[in-house]
């Protein structure tokens, strides 16, 4: 059969470019290896040319995939799976990297860009570093080959799998039609990714992942070439760039979660979140140990180990999130595309390579016999790096429980309350790290005298203690670890601010670390106060029991708002006034009022919304009012999404026992009693009939009670009929259908006219106090790290 309208050339071109990128990366790796071994510039030129060819093919295949997505070539499974005709074009980038194949291509792209930056100026490190770089590109390119070799499929390609040939779709009658494309639409983009943060967060995060490769490559080259100290000079600036970019990517993910997700917060200790955080922690520790070695000549092994572990943890995180093993424990993980073995091989290759390199060169590593003084900068920086390593181990160990269970056949269960579990471990680590950050800048390398050091630090210690006590009393903190973190985070801010003021004059280039430390202190302080003292102000002040809608919703945390009504919520009065449909978003207009000057004034309006997605499910998204000292965060936890239609009825059945309740669109239905009757108004009861009445109390949204009676009649032991209870002004009909003597419940049929439905929503509102301290800290940490990067680059140049 010849199918009409298919664009097969695009897939063929894309697949050719994937193959070319794989071959060119392999040739580049081989050429650079020979160039290093033989010190031959001809081999290096071949390696450089091959890597350029690899880069061109990478740019080409990315361009082809974007072309396919923009033009909606739904004959390709990847395009069909991640886009649709009604999807806004601005989310085309999110479509590109939503799937495994696209995200691998994004990673390959950044590695190619960074590799070309390293090739811009030849150095003695070019051959060895680029050999390692190219080898990583070989593995990454293999992940999107989509080629079968000896019966084993290598990688998964977005260019080779046609929808009509996919195992899940091949037998559909749709593909018996040669012109099937005329009526085909894509499944669409995950609603959670239809947010501007998801256009910039993934590429930033993957650039951070790619940047961990550069210090790894320099460290491995240093071992390879026996230049154990020299690799740090070119590697240190890149380590700080990696810290800055990966940290920014992680913070962007927190901002996306706060703005787009409805769990109420910015960090949930999800396994995928953890997998990105852990390499950053070890890279921070590794970079600080590199600084120690540069200034003191110690901590060489620790610096090498942490820098290499950071890259290995990126690979391990890739295995965790892409092998499907986290499918039951994370909503963010990818599904398994049959590449688990390939991912494991990728990970094990570099683990074995790293272990062998360290083991072979371990005895040759330079060592210093002199111990660091207790009150020296290098000693406490080493302690801080060690704490970060232990912190990272605790996170990755518990994130890896599904892997441990699968390997060893154990049944270790994840903690029921993830947030409390991780916080109970990580808060003490944060206390230690932030305390060290507060004073380490005041210490000198090679040692400081304790007396002058304490005298210099006394202002910061006393001021931070006083502020912490005042804040703890004001915020009513009782947990000793949280009080300790409150103090140490304030101490980190004040101590580094004091250092910043001292060195500001004429030494601007040296303030990067202190600005970054101040930023980190604000992040800890903002996270502690905003999350620890968040307040759900949406207690249900209506007269209706929300648990009748769902047992998972609490009256203490959710407010039922009928359209047009105004109810108290915290210090505000709130009113649900309108619903507005904008493309795929259904926005609910919530007006907030305050009592002022013996009157009620509207102060602001929020529009929490539900993103309507019939293919993948509807997704609620929050709206937040930002104030200087707090945020009011709102999202809809329940809403009737369909517009009511006059003359049409919604029907449902329910089994109720006496004193049970059912939630209706215009009120709450209460089954008061069931009793036999001998007479029914306007209905003749024949001898031998068995007639039973069900008395209902209907409480409408104005809290007015209406008594309703529905009847069930059994005649001649076989003929059953009922007389419904009708409430015409509310568009309601209740029919008594049957009786279950064993459970003592009756079956009722509820019919509600759509036009008579009362529009209502259930709203949750959370106050996050002083959350702007967190966002301020994010900005300062990025700025400070950037200043530090510039300083490292200047030092390297000099």
GROMACS .gro file of N, CA and C in nm, residues 40 58 276 357 370 391 594 624 648:
model
   27
   40UNK      N    1   5.146   1.354   1.782
   40UNK     CA    2   5.145   1.386   1.638
   40UNK      C    3   5.030   1.483   1.610
   58UNK      N    4   2.530   1.703   1.427
   58UNK     CA    5   2.443   1.723   1.544
   58UNK      C    6   2.349   1.840   1.520
  276UNK      N    7   1.935   1.548   4.019
  276UNK     CA    8   2.004   1.667   3.967
  276UNK      C    9   2.078   1.741   4.078
  357UNK      N   10   4.194   0.426   3.660
  357UNK     CA   11   4.287   0.539   3.653
  357UNK      C   12   4.337   0.578   3.792
  370UNK      N   13   5.252   1.750   5.610
  370UNK     CA   14   5.215   1.854   5.706
  370UNK      C   15   5.063   1.860   5.721
  391UNK      N   16   2.616   1.437   5.269
  391UNK     CA   17   2.480   1.479   5.237
  391UNK      C   18   2.435   1.420   5.104
  594UNK      N   19  -1.074   4.324   5.160
  594UNK     CA   20  -1.035   4.353   5.298
  594UNK      C   21  -1.130   4.455   5.357
  624UNK      N   22  -0.051   3.316   4.199
  624UNK     CA   23   0.008   3.365   4.324
  624UNK      C   24   0.012   3.517   4.326
  648UNK      N   25  -3.071   1.950   2.939
  648UNK     CA   26  -2.996   1.825   2.949
  648UNK      C   27  -2.972   1.793   3.095
   0.00000   0.00000   0.00000
